[in-house]
Amino acid sequence: MTSTKLSYREYLTLAIPFVISTVTQPLLGAVDTAVLGRLDDSSFMGGVAIGAVIFNTLYWLLGFLRVSTSGFAAQSLGTLSDKDSLYAFLRPAIIAFILGLAFIVLQNPIKIGAESIFGIDSNVWESTIVYYDILIWGAPLVLISYVNLGWLMGRKLIKETLYLQVSMNVINIVLDIVFVLYFEMGVYGVAYATLFSQAFGFFVGVYLITRQISVNKIFHIYSDLFEKEVFSKIMGVNTDFLIRTICLLIMTNMFIAKGSSFGKEVLAANAVLFQLQYIIAYLYDGFANASSVYTGKAIGEKNLDAYKRIIKVSNISTIYLNIICVVIIAIFSNELILLFTNIKNVIDIAQDHSFWLILFPIVIGHGLTYAGLYNGATFTAPVRDSMILALIVFLVAYSFLIPIYGNHGLWLAFILFSLARTIMFFIYLKKMQRCLF
């Protein structure tokens, strides 16, 4: 079926496997939180929550490696060029490797900076340091894995994408349970389980890509690999994504830091709810990835009709996903919280704030799906601008609402942040069409 006649069935055939593969990513942190939530001390949960924020800060800053790789790989489907396909992988992989090594070299300054940001309980910070010192060594593996995943997604290699993500996270879940609950390794067990799963994902990803790309071709195109003009375009796209991610991380770090100021039990409760929020967001990320692939292909083909059809299909599909998420959260929020912890005070706080999760899909659903449209087109200025505006909204709400409503004010600021992103993406749609066609 051609892209101009894209059906909902065809869209969902790509989107649902992407949902399954992407939603396994937040399950890494979710399983870590749930396993530690079975231990007696909430400082373990809080410590891993802070450690996760540190690595999310590092890796989300470079999340453009996956997103931009997916966009360029999808466009290579439209151009039907093996050379474009190979370059779409190699160029960001080189960048990922260099940046991963830089994280290892700078691990101590990063740790010192993180300690100065989070004014938290000493027991919580002790758990954070254990988690950090182990996982920092996986930085090059994680960043190259972003490229691996982005390329597989962009090339519509559904089975390979699904196998990569699911197998990696199954390994992590099994090791989490074995190391923490059976060997009683605590935070060490969570950290080593995650590191081993990261290494597994890296090697599997490289293997799957080498089955699609002839390694011998690399030597024939080496002279063009570092072409200045193309690298400038890649870095321009990635700079927009970087600014977007910096804004997102400022919000996230402020959210976690303020939560920690309310005490370790509020921090732990927020960690549970934020894990659920991550899972919801990654459900939409699967739809965004499908939209990105079809948009990139339409751009590569210069096919306006296909582009318009993708927007319509994305809109309707997202509405249905919004309804499903709201209904599930409204009915099962208490049960979902209990999956993460059996600490009564943490459960009570999380349940008292759970209604914010019901609002989250409504305000963010289309924003996350539309991000895929912009990513696939590598039309990234709106992605950058929407996040800047959303951060401004968050900062204003943060300043005025938290002194009045406490932790509820913090969550309301987060909801307003999410809503602002969605509104901006709606506004920019027509501009993207005018610029690209």
CSV table of C-alpha atoms in Angstrom, one decimal:
chain,number,residue,atom,x,y,z
A,1,MET,CA,0.0,0.0,0.0
A,2,THR,CA,1.4,3.4,-0.9
A,3,SER,CA,1.8,6.1,1.7
A,4,THR,CA,-0.9,8.3,0.0
A,5,LYS,CA,-3.4,5.6,1.0
A,6,LEU,CA,-2.1,5.0,4.5
A,7,SER,CA,-4.8,3.1,6.5
A,8,TYR,CA,-5.3,3.0,10.2
A,9,ARG,CA,-4.5,-0.7,10.1
A,10,GLU,CA,-1.2,0.0,8.4
A,11,TYR,CA,-0.3,2.8,10.8
A,12,LEU,CA,-1.2,0.7,13.8
A,13,THR,CA,0.7,-2.3,12.4
A,14,LEU,CA,3.8,-0.1,12.8
A,15,ALA,CA,2.8,1.9,15.8
A,16,ILE,CA,1.8,-1.0,18.1
A,17,PRO,CA,5.1,-2.8,17.9
A,18,PHE,CA,6.8,0.5,18.4
A,19,VAL,CA,4.7,1.1,21.5
A,20,ILE,CA,5.6,-2.3,22.9
A,21,SER,CA,9.3,-1.7,22.2
A,22,THR,CA,9.5,1.9,23.5
A,23,VAL,CA,7.3,1.3,26.6
A,24,THR,CA,9.9,-1.3,27.8
A,25,GLN,CA,12.4,1.5,28.2
A,26,PRO,CA,10.7,3.2,31.2
A,27,LEU,CA,10.1,-0.3,32.6
A,28,LEU,CA,13.8,-0.4,33.4
A,29,GLY,CA,13.3,2.4,35.9
A,30,ALA,CA,9.9,1.1,36.9
A,31,VAL,CA,11.2,-2.3,37.8
A,32,ASP,CA,14.1,-0.8,39.7
A,33,THR,CA,11.6,1.3,41.7
A,34,ALA,CA,9.2,-1.6,42.3
A,35,VAL,CA,11.9,-4.0,43.4
A,36,LEU,CA,13.4,-1.5,45.9
A,37,GLY,CA,9.9,-0.6,47.0
A,38,ARG,CA,9.7,-4.1,48.5
A,39,LEU,CA,12.6,-3.2,50.9
A,40,ASP,CA,12.1,-1.6,54.3
A,41,ASP,CA,13.9,1.7,53.7
A,42,SER,CA,12.4,4.3,51.4
A,43,SER,CA,15.9,5.9,51.0
A,44,PHE,CA,16.8,3.1,48.6
A,45,MET,CA,13.9,4.2,46.3
A,46,GLY,CA,14.8,7.8,46.7
A,47,GLY,CA,18.5,7.2,46.0
A,48,VAL,CA,17.8,5.3,42.8
A,49,ALA,CA,15.2,8.0,41.8
A,50,ILE,CA,17.9,10.7,42.1
A,51,GLY,CA,20.5,8.4,40.3
A,52,ALA,CA,18.0,7.9,37.5
A,53,VAL,CA,17.5,11.6,37.2
A,54,ILE,CA,21.2,12.1,36.9
A,55,PHE,CA,21.4,9.6,34.0
A,56,ASN,CA,18.2,10.9,32.5
A,57,THR,CA,19.9,14.3,32.5
A,58,LEU,CA,23.0,13.0,30.8
A,59,TYR,CA,21.2,10.7,28.3
A,60,TRP,CA,18.2,12.9,27.6
A,61,LEU,CA,20.6,15.7,26.6
A,62,LEU,CA,21.7,13.4,23.9
A,63,GLY,CA,18.4,11.8,23.1
A,64,PHE,CA,18.6,13.5,19.8
A,65,LEU,CA,20.9,10.7,18.7
A,66,ARG,CA,17.9,8.4,18.5
A,67,VAL,CA,15.4,10.9,17.3
A,68,SER,CA,17.4,12.4,14.5
A,69,THR,CA,18.8,9.1,13.4
A,70,SER,CA,15.3,7.8,13.0
A,71,GLY,CA,14.3,10.9,11.0
A,72,PHE,CA,17.3,10.6,8.6
A,73,ALA,CA,16.9,6.8,8.3
A,74,ALA,CA,13.2,7.3,7.5
A,75,GLN,CA,14.0,9.8,4.8
A,76,SER,CA,16.4,7.3,3.2
A,77,LEU,CA,13.4,5.1,2.7
A,78,GLY,CA,12.0,7.8,0.5
A,79,THR,CA,15.2,8.4,-1.4
A,80,LEU,CA,15.8,4.7,-1.9
A,81,SER,CA,19.5,5.3,-1.4
A,82,ASP,CA,21.7,2.6,0.3
A,83,LYS,CA,24.4,5.3,0.8
A,84,ASP,CA,21.9,7.6,2.6
A,85,SER,CA,20.8,4.7,4.8
A,86,LEU,CA,24.4,3.8,5.7
A,87,TYR,CA,25.3,7.4,6.5
A,88,ALA,CA,22.2,7.8,8.6
A,89,PHE,CA,23.7,5.2,10.9
A,90,LEU,CA,27.5,5.9,10.8
A,91,ARG,CA,27.5,9.6,11.4
A,92,PRO,CA,25.5,9.7,14.6
A,93,ALA,CA,27.2,6.5,15.8
A,94,ILE,CA,30.6,8.3,15.6
A,95,ILE,CA,29.2,11.3,17.6
A,96,ALA,CA,27.6,8.9,20.2
A,97,PHE,CA,30.9,7.1,20.8
A,98,ILE,CA,32.9,10.3,21.4
A,99,LEU,CA,30.2,11.7,23.7
A,100,GLY,CA,30.0,8.4,25.7
A,101,LEU,CA,33.7,8.5,26.3
A,102,ALA,CA,33.5,12.1,27.4
A,103,PHE,CA,31.0,11.2,30.1
A,104,ILE,CA,33.4,8.6,31.5
A,105,VAL,CA,36.3,11.0,31.5
A,106,LEU,CA,34.1,13.7,33.2
A,107,GLN,CA,32.4,11.3,35.7
A,108,ASN,CA,33.8,13.0,38.8
A,109,PRO,CA,32.8,16.6,37.9
A,110,ILE,CA,29.4,15.3,36.9
A,111,LYS,CA,29.0,13.7,40.3
A,112,ILE,CA,30.1,16.8,42.1
A,113,GLY,CA,27.7,18.9,40.1
A,114,ALA,CA,24.8,16.6,40.9
A,115,GLU,CA,25.6,16.6,44.6
A,116,SER,CA,25.5,20.4,44.6
A,117,ILE,CA,22.1,20.4,42.9
A,118,PHE,CA,20.3,17.9,45.1
A,119,GLY,CA,20.2,18.9,48.8
A,120,ILE,CA,19.0,15.5,50.1
A,121,ASP,CA,19.3,13.1,53.0
A,122,SER,CA,22.7,11.5,53.4
A,123,ASN,CA,21.3,8.0,53.3
A,124,VAL,CA,19.6,8.7,50.0
A,125,TRP,CA,22.7,10.2,48.5
A,126,GLU,CA,24.8,7.2,49.6
A,127,SER,CA,22.4,5.0,47.5
A,128,THR,CA,22.7,7.4,44.7
A,129,ILE,CA,26.5,7.3,44.6
A,130,VAL,CA,26.5,3.5,44.5
A,131,TYR,CA,24.1,3.5,41.6
A,132,TYR,CA,26.0,6.2,39.7
A,133,ASP,CA,29.5,4.8,40.1
A,134,ILE,CA,28.4,1.6,38.4
A,135,LEU,CA,26.2,2.8,35.6
A,136,ILE,CA,28.5,5.6,34.4
A,137,TRP,CA,30.6,3.0,32.6
A,138,GLY,CA,27.7,2.1,30.4
A,139,ALA,CA,27.6,5.6,28.8
A,140,PRO,CA,29.1,4.7,25.4
A,141,LEU,CA,27.0,1.6,25.1
A,142,VAL,CA,23.8,3.5,25.9
A,143,LEU,CA,24.4,6.3,23.5
A,144,ILE,CA,25.4,4.1,20.6
A,145,SER,CA,22.3,2.0,21.4
A,146,TYR,CA,20.2,5.1,20.9
A,147,VAL,CA,21.6,5.3,17.4
A,148,ASN,CA,21.0,1.6,16.8
A,149,LEU,CA,17.4,1.9,17.9
A,150,GLY,CA,16.7,5.1,16.0
A,151,TRP,CA,18.1,3.5,12.8
A,152,LEU,CA,16.1,0.3,13.1
A,153,MET,CA,12.9,2.3,13.8
A,154,GLY,CA,13.5,4.7,10.9
A,155,ARG,CA,14.0,1.8,8.5
A,156,LYS,CA,10.7,0.2,9.6
A,157,LEU,CA,12.5,-2.9,10.9
A,158,ILE,CA,9.7,-3.7,13.3
A,159,LYS,CA,10.7,-7.2,14.4
A,160,GLU,CA,14.3,-6.2,14.9
A,161,THR,CA,13.2,-3.2,17.0
A,162,LEU,CA,10.8,-5.2,19.1
A,163,TYR,CA,13.3,-8.0,19.7
A,164,LEU,CA,16.0,-5.5,20.7
A,165,GLN,CA,14.0,-3.6,23.3
A,166,VAL,CA,12.0,-6.4,24.7
A,167,SER,CA,14.9,-8.8,25.1
A,168,MET,CA,17.1,-6.1,26.8
A,169,ASN,CA,14.4,-5.3,29.3
A,170,VAL,CA,13.5,-8.9,30.1
A,171,ILE,CA,17.2,-9.4,30.9
A,172,ASN,CA,17.0,-6.4,33.2
A,173,ILE,CA,13.8,-7.5,35.0
A,174,VAL,CA,15.2,-11.0,35.6
A,175,LEU,CA,18.5,-9.7,36.9
A,176,ASP,CA,16.8,-7.1,39.1
A,177,ILE,CA,14.7,-9.8,40.8
A,178,VAL,CA,17.6,-12.2,41.1
A,179,PHE,CA,20.2,-9.7,42.4
A,180,VAL,CA,17.9,-7.7,44.7
A,181,LEU,CA,15.3,-10.1,46.1
A,182,TYR,CA,17.3,-13.3,46.1
A,183,PHE,CA,21.0,-12.2,46.4
A,184,GLU,CA,20.0,-9.2,48.6
A,185,MET,CA,22.4,-6.9,46.7
A,186,GLY,CA,20.2,-3.8,47.2
A,187,VAL,CA,21.1,-0.8,45.1
A,188,TYR,CA,24.2,-2.7,43.8
A,189,GLY,CA,22.0,-5.3,42.4
A,190,VAL,CA,19.7,-2.8,40.6
A,191,ALA,CA,22.7,-1.0,39.1
A,192,TYR,CA,24.5,-4.1,37.9
A,193,ALA,CA,21.3,-5.5,36.4
A,194,THR,CA,20.8,-2.3,34.5
A,195,LEU,CA,24.5,-2.2,33.3
A,196,PHE,CA,24.4,-5.8,32.1
A,197,SER,CA,21.1,-5.2,30.2
A,198,GLN,CA,22.7,-2.1,28.6
A,199,ALA,CA,25.6,-4.1,27.4
A,200,PHE,CA,23.3,-6.8,26.1
A,201,GLY,CA,21.2,-4.2,24.2
A,202,PHE,CA,24.3,-2.7,22.6
A,203,PHE,CA,25.7,-5.9,21.2
A,204,VAL,CA,22.3,-7.1,20.0
A,205,GLY,CA,21.7,-3.8,18.3
A,206,VAL,CA,25.0,-3.9,16.5
A,207,TYR,CA,24.4,-7.4,15.3
A,208,LEU,CA,20.9,-6.6,13.9
A,209,ILE,CA,22.3,-3.6,12.0
A,210,THR,CA,25.2,-5.5,10.5
A,211,ARG,CA,22.7,-7.9,9.1
A,212,GLN,CA,21.2,-5.0,7.1
A,213,ILE,CA,24.3,-3.1,6.2
A,214,SER,CA,27.3,-4.5,4.4
A,215,VAL,CA,30.4,-3.6,6.4
A,216,ASN,CA,32.5,-3.6,3.2
A,217,LYS,CA,30.5,-0.6,1.9
A,218,ILE,CA,31.9,1.5,4.7
A,219,PHE,CA,35.4,1.5,3.1
A,220,HIS,CA,34.1,2.5,-0.3
A,221,ILE,CA,32.3,5.7,1.0
A,222,TYR,CA,34.8,6.7,3.7
A,223,SER,CA,35.8,9.9,1.9
A,224,ASP,CA,32.2,11.2,2.0
A,225,LEU,CA,31.5,10.2,5.5
A,226,PHE,CA,32.7,13.4,7.1
A,227,GLU,CA,31.2,15.8,4.5
A,228,LYS,CA,31.1,19.2,6.2
A,229,GLU,CA,27.7,20.3,4.7
A,230,VAL,CA,25.9,17.2,5.8
A,231,PHE,CA,27.4,17.2,9.3
A,232,SER,CA,26.4,20.8,9.6
A,233,LYS,CA,22.8,19.8,8.9
A,234,ILE,CA,22.9,17.0,11.4
A,235,MET,CA,24.3,19.2,14.0
A,236,GLY,CA,21.7,21.9,13.3
A,237,VAL,CA,18.9,19.4,13.8
A,238,ASN,CA,20.6,18.0,16.9
A,239,THR,CA,21.2,21.4,18.4
A,240,ASP,CA,17.4,22.1,18.3
A,241,PHE,CA,16.8,18.7,20.0
A,242,LEU,CA,19.5,19.5,22.5
A,243,ILE,CA,17.9,22.8,23.5
A,244,ARG,CA,14.6,21.0,23.7
A,245,THR,CA,16.1,18.4,26.0
A,246,ILE,CA,17.9,21.0,28.2
A,247,CYS,CA,14.5,22.6,28.8
A,248,LEU,CA,12.9,19.2,29.6
A,249,LEU,CA,15.7,18.4,32.0
A,250,ILE,CA,15.6,21.7,33.8
A,251,MET,CA,11.9,21.0,34.5
A,252,THR,CA,12.5,17.4,35.5
A,253,ASN,CA,15.4,18.2,37.8
A,254,MET,CA,13.5,21.1,39.4
A,255,PHE,CA,10.5,18.7,39.9
A,256,ILE,CA,12.6,16.0,41.6
A,257,ALA,CA,14.6,18.5,43.7
A,258,LYS,CA,11.5,20.3,45.0
A,259,GLY,CA,9.9,16.9,45.7
A,260,SER,CA,13.0,15.9,47.8
A,261,SER,CA,12.6,19.1,49.8
A,262,PHE,CA,9.2,17.8,51.0
A,263,GLY,CA,10.9,14.8,52.6
A,264,LYS,CA,12.0,11.3,51.5
A,265,GLU,CA,8.5,9.8,51.6
A,266,VAL,CA,7.1,12.5,49.2
A,267,LEU,CA,10.2,12.0,47.0
A,268,ALA,CA,9.5,8.3,46.9
A,269,ALA,CA,5.8,8.8,46.1
A,270,ASN,CA,6.7,11.3,43.4
A,271,ALA,CA,9.1,8.7,42.0
A,272,VAL,CA,6.3,6.1,41.8
A,273,LEU,CA,4.0,8.6,40.0
A,274,PHE,CA,6.8,9.8,37.7
A,275,GLN,CA,7.5,6.2,36.7
A,276,LEU,CA,3.9,5.8,35.7
A,277,GLN,CA,4.0,9.1,33.8
A,278,TYR,CA,7.1,7.8,31.9
A,279,ILE,CA,5.2,4.7,30.9
A,280,ILE,CA,2.3,6.7,29.7
A,281,ALA,CA,4.6,9.0,27.7
A,282,TYR,CA,6.4,6.1,26.1
A,283,LEU,CA,3.0,4.7,24.9
A,284,TYR,CA,2.6,7.9,22.9
A,285,ASP,CA,6.3,7.7,21.9
A,286,GLY,CA,5.5,4.5,20.0
A,287,PHE,CA,2.8,6.4,18.0
A,288,ALA,CA,5.2,9.3,17.5
A,289,ASN,CA,7.8,6.9,16.1
A,290,ALA,CA,5.3,5.5,13.6
A,291,SER,CA,4.3,9.1,12.6
A,292,SER,CA,8.0,10.0,12.3
A,293,VAL,CA,8.7,7.1,9.9
A,294,TYR,CA,5.8,7.8,7.6
A,295,THR,CA,6.4,11.6,7.7
A,296,GLY,CA,10.1,11.1,6.9
A,297,LYS,CA,9.2,8.8,4.0
A,298,ALA,CA,6.7,11.4,2.7
A,299,ILE,CA,9.3,14.1,2.9
A,300,GLY,CA,11.8,11.9,1.1
A,301,GLU,CA,9.3,11.3,-1.7
A,302,LYS,CA,8.1,15.0,-1.7
A,303,ASN,CA,4.5,13.6,-1.4
A,304,LEU,CA,2.2,16.3,0.1
A,305,ASP,CA,-0.9,14.0,0.0
A,306,ALA,CA,0.9,11.4,2.0
A,307,TYR,CA,2.0,14.0,4.5
A,308,LYS,CA,-1.6,15.2,5.0
A,309,ARG,CA,-2.9,11.7,5.4
A,310,ILE,CA,-0.3,10.9,8.1
A,311,ILE,CA,-1.5,13.9,10.1
A,312,LYS,CA,-5.1,12.8,10.0
A,313,VAL,CA,-4.3,9.2,10.9
A,314,SER,CA,-2.1,10.4,13.8
A,315,ASN,CA,-4.8,12.7,15.1
A,316,ILE,CA,-7.5,10.0,15.2
A,317,SER,CA,-5.3,7.3,16.6
A,318,THR,CA,-4.1,9.6,19.4
A,319,ILE,CA,-7.6,10.4,20.4
A,320,TYR,CA,-8.4,6.7,20.9
A,321,LEU,CA,-5.1,6.2,22.9
A,322,ASN,CA,-6.1,9.2,25.1
A,323,ILE,CA,-9.4,7.6,26.0
A,324,ILE,CA,-7.8,4.2,26.7
A,325,CYS,CA,-5.1,5.8,29.0
A,326,VAL,CA,-7.6,7.9,30.9
A,327,VAL,CA,-10.0,5.0,31.6
A,328,ILE,CA,-7.2,2.7,32.7
A,329,ILE,CA,-5.6,5.2,35.1
A,330,ALA,CA,-9.0,6.3,36.5
A,331,ILE,CA,-10.0,2.7,37.3
A,332,PHE,CA,-6.6,1.1,38.3
A,333,SER,CA,-4.5,3.9,39.7
A,334,ASN,CA,-4.4,2.4,43.2
A,335,GLU,CA,-3.5,-1.0,41.9
A,336,LEU,CA,-0.7,0.5,39.8
A,337,ILE,CA,0.8,2.3,42.8
A,338,LEU,CA,0.7,-0.9,44.8
A,339,LEU,CA,2.8,-2.6,42.1
A,340,PHE,CA,5.7,-0.3,43.1
A,341,THR,CA,5.7,-0.2,46.8
A,342,ASN,CA,4.2,-1.6,50.0
A,343,ILE,CA,5.4,1.3,52.2
A,344,LYS,CA,2.1,2.7,53.6
A,345,ASN,CA,3.0,6.4,53.9
A,346,VAL,CA,4.4,6.4,50.4
A,347,ILE,CA,1.2,4.7,49.1
A,348,ASP,CA,-1.0,7.2,50.8
A,349,ILE,CA,0.9,10.2,49.4
A,350,ALA,CA,0.9,8.7,45.9
A,351,GLN,CA,-2.8,7.9,46.0
A,352,ASP,CA,-3.5,11.5,47.1
A,353,HIS,CA,-1.8,12.8,44.0
A,354,SER,CA,-2.8,10.1,41.5
A,355,PHE,CA,-5.5,12.3,39.8
A,356,TRP,CA,-2.8,14.3,38.1
A,357,LEU,CA,-2.0,11.2,36.1
A,358,ILE,CA,-5.6,11.2,34.8
A,359,LEU,CA,-5.0,14.7,33.3
A,360,PHE,CA,-1.6,13.8,31.8
A,361,PRO,CA,-2.7,11.9,28.7
A,362,ILE,CA,-5.3,14.6,27.9
A,363,VAL,CA,-2.8,17.4,27.9
A,364,ILE,CA,0.2,15.7,26.4
A,365,GLY,CA,-1.1,13.0,24.1
A,366,HIS,CA,-1.2,15.0,20.8
A,367,GLY,CA,1.9,16.9,21.8
A,368,LEU,CA,3.9,13.7,22.0
A,369,THR,CA,2.5,12.2,18.8
A,370,TYR,CA,3.0,15.5,16.9
A,371,ALA,CA,6.6,15.6,18.0
A,372,GLY,CA,7.1,12.5,15.8
A,373,LEU,CA,5.8,14.4,12.7
A,374,TYR,CA,8.4,17.2,13.3
A,375,ASN,CA,11.1,14.7,14.0
A,376,GLY,CA,10.5,12.7,10.9
A,377,ALA,CA,10.5,15.8,8.8
A,378,THR,CA,13.7,16.9,10.6
A,379,PHE,CA,11.9,20.3,10.9
A,380,THR,CA,13.0,20.8,14.5
A,381,ALA,CA,12.7,24.5,15.2
A,382,PRO,CA,9.1,24.0,16.5
A,383,VAL,CA,10.3,21.2,18.8
A,384,ARG,CA,12.8,23.6,20.3
A,385,ASP,CA,10.5,26.6,20.5
A,386,SER,CA,7.6,24.6,22.1
A,387,MET,CA,9.8,23.4,24.9
A,388,ILE,CA,11.2,26.8,25.6
A,389,LEU,CA,7.7,28.2,26.0
A,390,ALA,CA,6.6,25.2,28.1
A,391,LEU,CA,9.6,25.8,30.4
A,392,ILE,CA,8.6,29.4,30.9
A,393,VAL,CA,5.1,28.3,31.7
A,394,PHE,CA,6.4,25.8,34.2
A,395,LEU,CA,8.7,28.3,35.9
A,396,VAL,CA,5.9,30.8,36.4
A,397,ALA,CA,3.6,28.1,37.7
A,398,TYR,CA,6.3,26.7,39.9
A,399,SER,CA,6.9,30.1,41.5
A,400,PHE,CA,3.3,30.9,42.2
A,401,LEU,CA,1.6,27.5,42.8
A,402,ILE,CA,4.0,25.6,45.1
A,403,PRO,CA,3.9,28.1,47.9
A,404,ILE,CA,0.1,27.8,47.9
A,405,TYR,CA,-0.5,24.1,47.2
A,406,GLY,CA,2.8,22.4,48.0
A,407,ASN,CA,3.4,19.1,46.2
A,408,HIS,CA,0.0,19.5,44.4
A,409,GLY,CA,1.2,22.8,43.1
A,410,LEU,CA,4.3,21.1,41.8
A,411,TRP,CA,2.2,18.6,39.8
A,412,LEU,CA,-0.1,21.3,38.5
A,413,ALA,CA,3.0,23.1,37.2
A,414,PHE,CA,4.0,19.9,35.4
A,415,ILE,CA,0.6,19.5,33.8
A,416,LEU,CA,0.7,23.2,32.6
A,417,PHE,CA,4.1,22.5,31.1
A,418,SER,CA,2.8,19.5,29.2
A,419,LEU,CA,-0.2,21.4,27.9
A,420,ALA,CA,1.9,24.3,26.6
A,421,ARG,CA,4.0,21.9,24.5
A,422,THR,CA,0.9,20.5,22.9
A,423,ILE,CA,-0.6,23.9,22.0
A,424,MET,CA,2.6,25.0,20.4
A,425,PHE,CA,2.8,21.9,18.2
A,426,PHE,CA,-0.7,22.6,16.9
A,427,ILE,CA,0.2,26.2,16.0
A,428,TYR,CA,3.3,25.2,14.0
A,429,LEU,CA,1.7,22.5,11.8
A,430,LYS,CA,0.7,24.8,8.9
A,431,LYS,CA,4.2,26.4,8.9
A,432,MET,CA,5.9,23.0,8.6
A,433,GLN,CA,3.7,22.2,5.5
A,434,ARG,CA,4.5,25.6,3.9
A,435,CYS,CA,8.3,25.2,4.5
A,436,LEU,CA,8.6,21.6,3.3
A,437,PHE,CA,6.3,21.4,0.3
